[in-house]
Amino acid sequence: MKNNRRDLLFQEKQNVNNFTFDKRVAKVFPDMISRSIPGYKIIIRQSGKLAAKFVQPNSNCYDLGCSLGATTQEVARNVNVENVSIIAIDNSEAMLSQAKINTNGIRSDTSISLINGDIRLTSINNASFATLNFTLQFISVSERRALITKIFKGLKPGGCLIISEKICFKEPRIDHKMVKLHHQFKRQRGYSDLEIRQKREAIEDVLVPETVDEHVNRLKKIGFSEPRIWFQCYNFCSMYVFK
Ligand code: GEK
């Protein structure tokens, strides 16, 4: 399966169903995500650079919600210490079968295991590095604390967690402005108003953004360090925290 196809999923007027990570999405995913998330490529590339700094020898790295393995590949390329395993987890079979192909050719001493599983249920242990790159937003808000707590417990002291998310803003005027700027970003990348509207309808009950304050407060209550927000563009941001 080629994975460089153009995302035309919402081009025709349709009865919009809830968004799922099925075969049709997996086929166009690289195009879809890079034309939808401002800074996606920077965030993925820099996740690898952060791995180079923070992954500890004799430990595990977790890529939670790995999709086609973009972050996994960057981490594998950048780990520079011994005896590290990357465990990449996703619950979409369609995504994982392409991730297998994408990670096959990687030249790295770091082992990669791809697991078809639900990140709310899989165990995390002996971790020095974990990424939730645009995945937490798909977990129901009431289950986010339990997931982050499990990651905290599975991290070694000094372990690092990256969280990248779509965010919202408490002040409606600012929120509205950021959504408009995001839609402008998508329009500039070739999406029509119909595609933007239909995608928004498909995803609004599935992807639930929170404010930066909500993320920061939860992380600190669980015991993480003060979050470092290292990237933000409009209503998308990435932060890292330490145990
Ligand atoms: C990237 N990190 O390229 N368990 C496992 N996987 C899940 C779950 C769950 N409970 N819920 C959603 N997913 C990737 C991009 S995409 C982001 C991540 C996006 C998976 C889902 O199947 C999908 O592959 C991924 O989380 C979210 O950097 O599409 O906006």
CSV table of C-alpha atoms and ligand atoms in Angstrom, one decimal:
chain,number,residue,atom,x,y,z
A,1,MET,CA,0.0,0.0,0.0
A,2,LYS,CA,1.4,3.4,-1.0
A,3,ASN,CA,1.2,5.9,1.8
A,4,ASN,CA,1.7,9.1,-0.2
A,5,ARG,CA,-1.8,9.5,-1.5
A,6,ARG,CA,-3.7,12.8,-1.3
A,7,ASP,CA,-6.5,13.1,1.3
A,8,LEU,CA,-9.7,13.5,-0.7
A,9,LEU,CA,-11.9,11.8,1.9
A,10,PHE,CA,-14.2,14.8,2.5
A,11,GLN,CA,-14.1,16.3,-0.9
A,12,GLU,CA,-17.6,15.1,-2.0
A,13,LYS,CA,-20.7,16.3,-0.1
A,14,GLN,CA,-21.7,13.4,2.2
A,15,ASN,CA,-23.6,12.2,5.2
A,16,VAL,CA,-20.8,12.7,7.7
A,17,ASN,CA,-20.1,9.8,10.1
A,18,ASN,CA,-17.9,9.9,13.2
A,19,PHE,CA,-14.2,9.8,12.1
A,20,THR,CA,-12.4,6.4,12.5
A,21,PHE,CA,-8.9,5.3,11.8
A,22,ASP,CA,-9.8,2.8,9.1
A,23,LYS,CA,-8.1,1.7,5.9
A,24,ARG,CA,-9.2,4.7,3.9
A,25,VAL,CA,-7.7,7.0,6.5
A,26,ALA,CA,-4.5,4.9,6.8
A,27,LYS,CA,-3.9,5.2,3.0
A,28,VAL,CA,-3.9,9.0,3.0
A,29,PHE,CA,-2.7,9.6,6.6
A,30,PRO,CA,0.7,11.3,5.9
A,31,ASP,CA,-1.0,13.8,3.6
A,32,MET,CA,-3.9,14.3,5.9
A,33,ILE,CA,-1.9,15.0,9.0
A,34,SER,CA,0.7,17.2,7.5
A,35,ARG,CA,-2.0,19.4,5.8
A,36,SER,CA,-4.1,19.5,9.0
A,37,ILE,CA,-1.7,20.1,11.9
A,38,PRO,CA,0.5,23.2,11.8
A,39,GLY,CA,4.0,22.1,12.7
A,40,TYR,CA,3.4,18.4,12.5
A,41,LYS,CA,6.7,17.6,10.8
A,42,ILE,CA,8.7,19.8,13.1
A,43,ILE,CA,7.1,18.2,16.2
A,44,ILE,CA,7.8,14.6,14.9
A,45,ARG,CA,11.4,15.5,13.9
A,46,GLN,CA,12.1,17.2,17.2
A,47,SER,CA,10.6,14.3,19.1
A,48,GLY,CA,13.6,12.3,17.8
A,49,LYS,CA,16.0,15.1,18.9
A,50,LEU,CA,14.5,15.0,22.4
A,51,ALA,CA,14.9,11.2,22.4
A,52,ALA,CA,18.6,11.7,21.6
A,53,LYS,CA,18.9,13.8,24.8
A,54,PHE,CA,16.6,12.0,27.2
A,55,VAL,CA,16.5,8.3,26.4
A,56,GLN,CA,18.4,6.3,29.0
A,57,PRO,CA,20.4,3.1,28.4
A,58,ASN,CA,18.8,-0.2,29.2
A,59,SER,CA,15.2,1.2,29.0
A,60,ASN,CA,12.1,1.2,26.9
A,61,CYS,CA,10.6,4.0,24.8
A,62,TYR,CA,6.8,4.0,24.2
A,63,ASP,CA,5.1,5.6,21.1
A,64,LEU,CA,1.5,5.7,22.2
A,65,GLY,CA,-0.9,6.0,19.3
A,66,CYS,CA,1.9,5.4,16.8
A,67,SER,CA,-0.3,5.5,13.6
A,68,LEU,CA,2.1,4.8,10.7
A,69,GLY,CA,5.2,4.9,13.0
A,70,ALA,CA,6.5,8.5,12.2
A,71,THR,CA,7.6,9.2,15.7
A,72,THR,CA,8.9,5.7,16.2
A,73,GLN,CA,11.2,6.1,13.2
A,74,GLU,CA,12.5,9.4,14.4
A,75,VAL,CA,13.2,8.0,17.9
A,76,ALA,CA,14.9,4.9,16.4
A,77,ARG,CA,17.2,7.1,14.2
A,78,ASN,CA,18.2,9.3,17.1
A,79,VAL,CA,18.7,7.0,20.2
A,80,ASN,CA,22.4,7.0,20.9
A,81,VAL,CA,22.6,4.8,24.0
A,82,GLU,CA,22.7,1.0,24.4
A,83,ASN,CA,20.0,-1.6,24.9
A,84,VAL,CA,16.9,0.4,24.1
A,85,SER,CA,13.6,-1.1,22.9
A,86,ILE,CA,10.8,1.0,21.3
A,87,ILE,CA,7.3,-0.2,21.9
A,88,ALA,CA,4.9,1.4,19.5
A,89,ILE,CA,1.2,0.9,20.2
A,90,ASP,CA,-2.0,1.6,18.2
A,91,ASN,CA,-5.4,0.1,18.1
A,92,SER,CA,-6.0,0.5,14.4
A,93,GLU,CA,-5.0,-2.6,12.4
A,94,ALA,CA,-5.0,-0.5,9.2
A,95,MET,CA,-2.5,1.9,10.7
A,96,LEU,CA,-0.3,-0.8,12.2
A,97,SER,CA,0.0,-2.8,9.0
A,98,GLN,CA,1.5,0.2,7.2
A,99,ALA,CA,3.6,1.1,10.3
A,100,LYS,CA,5.2,-2.4,9.9
A,101,ILE,CA,6.2,-1.7,6.4
A,102,ASN,CA,7.5,1.8,7.3
A,103,THR,CA,9.6,0.6,10.2
A,104,ASN,CA,11.0,-2.4,8.4
A,105,GLY,CA,13.8,-0.6,6.5
A,106,ILE,CA,15.0,1.4,9.5
A,107,ARG,CA,18.7,1.0,10.2
A,108,SER,CA,19.1,1.2,13.9
A,109,ASP,CA,20.5,-0.9,16.9
A,110,THR,CA,17.2,-0.1,18.7
A,111,SER,CA,14.6,-2.8,18.5
A,112,ILE,CA,11.1,-1.9,17.5
A,113,SER,CA,7.9,-3.9,18.6
A,114,LEU,CA,4.6,-2.8,17.1
A,115,ILE,CA,1.7,-3.8,19.2
A,116,ASN,CA,-2.0,-3.8,18.3
A,117,GLY,CA,-3.5,-2.7,21.5
A,118,ASP,CA,-5.5,-0.1,23.4
A,119,ILE,CA,-3.1,2.3,25.2
A,120,ARG,CA,-5.6,2.5,28.1
A,121,LEU,CA,-5.0,-1.2,28.8
A,122,THR,CA,-1.3,-2.0,27.8
A,123,SER,CA,1.3,-1.9,30.5
A,124,ILE,CA,4.2,0.5,30.6
A,125,ASN,CA,7.4,-0.3,32.4
A,126,ASN,CA,11.1,0.5,32.6
A,127,ALA,CA,10.4,3.5,30.4
A,128,SER,CA,12.8,6.5,30.0
A,129,PHE,CA,10.9,8.1,27.1
A,130,ALA,CA,7.2,8.2,26.0
A,131,THR,CA,5.3,10.1,23.3
A,132,LEU,CA,1.7,10.9,23.1
A,133,ASN,CA,1.8,12.7,19.8
A,134,PHE,CA,-1.8,13.8,19.0
A,135,THR,CA,-3.2,10.7,20.7
A,136,LEU,CA,-4.4,11.9,24.1
A,137,GLN,CA,-7.0,14.0,22.4
A,138,PHE,CA,-8.8,10.8,21.2
A,139,ILE,CA,-9.1,9.4,24.8
A,140,SER,CA,-12.2,10.5,26.6
A,141,VAL,CA,-11.5,13.3,29.1
A,142,SER,CA,-12.6,11.2,32.1
A,143,GLU,CA,-9.9,8.5,31.2
A,144,ARG,CA,-7.0,10.9,30.6
A,145,ARG,CA,-5.9,11.1,34.2
A,146,ALA,CA,-5.7,7.3,34.6
A,147,LEU,CA,-3.6,7.0,31.4
A,148,ILE,CA,-1.1,9.7,32.4
A,149,THR,CA,-0.8,8.2,35.9
A,150,LYS,CA,0.0,4.8,34.4
A,151,ILE,CA,2.7,6.5,32.2
A,152,PHE,CA,4.1,8.3,35.3
A,153,LYS,CA,4.3,5.0,37.2
A,154,GLY,CA,6.0,3.2,34.2
A,155,LEU,CA,8.6,5.9,33.8
A,156,LYS,CA,12.1,5.7,35.4
A,157,PRO,CA,13.2,8.7,37.5
A,158,GLY,CA,14.2,11.4,35.1
A,159,GLY,CA,12.0,9.8,32.4
A,160,CYS,CA,10.5,12.1,29.8
A,161,LEU,CA,7.0,12.3,28.3
A,162,ILE,CA,6.1,14.4,25.2
A,163,ILE,CA,2.5,15.4,24.8
A,164,SER,CA,1.4,17.0,21.5
A,165,GLU,CA,-2.2,18.1,21.2
A,166,LYS,CA,-4.8,20.2,19.6
A,167,ILE,CA,-5.8,22.7,22.3
A,168,CYS,CA,-8.7,25.1,23.0
A,169,PHE,CA,-8.8,28.4,24.8
A,170,LYS,CA,-10.9,29.5,27.7
A,171,GLU,CA,-11.6,32.9,26.2
A,172,PRO,CA,-14.2,32.3,23.4
A,173,ARG,CA,-12.9,35.2,21.4
A,174,ILE,CA,-9.4,33.8,21.3
A,175,ASP,CA,-10.6,30.3,20.7
A,176,HIS,CA,-12.7,31.4,17.7
A,177,LYS,CA,-9.7,33.3,16.3
A,178,MET,CA,-7.4,30.3,16.6
A,179,VAL,CA,-9.9,28.0,15.0
A,180,LYS,CA,-10.2,30.5,12.1
A,181,LEU,CA,-6.4,30.7,11.7
A,182,HIS,CA,-6.3,26.9,11.7
A,183,HIS,CA,-8.9,26.7,9.0
A,184,GLN,CA,-7.0,29.3,7.0
A,185,PHE,CA,-3.9,27.1,7.3
A,186,LYS,CA,-5.9,24.2,5.9
A,187,ARG,CA,-7.4,26.3,3.1
A,188,GLN,CA,-3.8,27.4,2.1
A,189,ARG,CA,-2.9,23.7,1.9
A,190,GLY,CA,-5.7,23.0,-0.6
A,191,TYR,CA,-8.6,21.9,1.5
A,192,SER,CA,-12.0,23.5,0.4
A,193,ASP,CA,-14.5,25.0,2.8
A,194,LEU,CA,-16.7,21.9,2.3
A,195,GLU,CA,-13.8,19.5,3.2
A,196,ILE,CA,-13.0,21.6,6.3
A,197,ARG,CA,-16.6,21.7,7.4
A,198,GLN,CA,-17.2,17.9,6.9
A,199,LYS,CA,-14.0,16.9,8.6
A,200,ARG,CA,-14.9,19.1,11.6
A,201,GLU,CA,-18.3,17.5,11.8
A,202,ALA,CA,-16.7,14.0,11.6
A,203,ILE,CA,-14.2,14.7,14.3
A,204,GLU,CA,-15.9,17.0,16.8
A,205,ASP,CA,-17.3,14.2,19.0
A,206,VAL,CA,-14.1,12.1,18.6
A,207,LEU,CA,-11.3,14.6,19.3
A,208,VAL,CA,-11.9,16.6,22.4
A,209,PRO,CA,-9.3,19.3,23.0
A,210,GLU,CA,-8.4,20.8,26.5
A,211,THR,CA,-6.8,24.1,27.4
A,212,VAL,CA,-3.0,24.2,28.2
A,213,ASP,CA,-4.0,24.9,31.8
A,214,GLU,CA,-6.0,21.7,32.0
A,215,HIS,CA,-3.1,19.7,30.7
A,216,VAL,CA,-0.5,21.4,32.9
A,217,ASN,CA,-2.6,21.1,36.1
A,218,ARG,CA,-3.3,17.4,35.5
A,219,LEU,CA,0.4,16.7,34.8
A,220,LYS,CA,1.6,18.5,37.9
A,221,LYS,CA,-1.0,16.9,40.2
A,222,ILE,CA,0.1,13.4,39.0
A,223,GLY,CA,3.7,14.4,40.0
A,224,PHE,CA,5.4,15.5,36.7
A,225,SER,CA,7.7,18.4,36.6
A,226,GLU,CA,6.6,21.8,35.4
A,227,PRO,CA,5.7,21.2,31.7
A,228,ARG,CA,7.9,22.8,29.1
A,229,ILE,CA,5.8,24.1,26.2
A,230,TRP,CA,8.4,24.0,23.4
A,231,PHE,CA,6.1,24.4,20.3
A,232,GLN,CA,2.8,26.1,19.7
A,233,CYS,CA,1.1,27.3,16.5
A,234,TYR,CA,-2.5,28.5,16.7
A,235,ASN,CA,-4.5,25.7,18.5
A,236,PHE,CA,-1.8,23.0,18.4
A,237,CYS,CA,1.0,22.6,20.9
A,238,SER,CA,3.7,20.2,22.2
A,239,MET,CA,5.1,20.0,25.7
A,240,TYR,CA,7.5,17.7,27.5
A,241,VAL,CA,7.6,16.8,31.2
A,242,PHE,CA,9.9,14.8,33.4
A,243,LYS,CA,9.2,12.3,36.2
B,1,GEK,C1,2.0,10.5,14.6
B,1,GEK,N1,1.3,9.7,16.8
B,1,GEK,O1,2.1,10.3,13.4
B,1,GEK,N2,-5.2,3.0,21.9
B,1,GEK,C2,-4.3,3.0,20.9
B,1,GEK,N3,-4.3,3.8,19.9
B,1,GEK,C3,-5.2,4.8,19.8
B,1,GEK,C4,-6.3,4.9,20.8
B,1,GEK,C5,-6.2,3.9,21.9
B,1,GEK,N4,-7.2,4.0,22.8
B,1,GEK,N5,-7.1,5.9,20.5
B,1,GEK,C6,-6.6,6.4,19.3
B,1,GEK,N6,-5.5,5.7,18.9
B,1,GEK,C7,1.0,9.7,15.4
B,1,GEK,C8,-0.4,10.4,15.1
B,1,GEK,S1,-3.0,10.0,15.3
B,1,GEK,C9,-3.4,11.7,15.4
B,1,GEK,C10,-1.4,9.9,16.0
B,1,GEK,C11,-4.4,12.2,14.4
B,1,GEK,C12,-4.7,6.0,17.8
B,1,GEK,C13,-5.4,6.0,16.4
B,1,GEK,O2,-5.7,4.8,15.9
B,1,GEK,C14,-4.5,6.9,15.6
B,1,GEK,O3,-3.6,6.1,14.8
B,1,GEK,C15,-3.7,7.7,16.6
B,1,GEK,O4,-4.1,7.3,17.9
B,1,GEK,C16,-4.0,9.2,16.5
B,1,GEK,O5,2.7,11.4,15.2
B,1,GEK,O6,-4.8,11.5,13.6
B,1,GEK,O7,-4.7,13.4,14.6
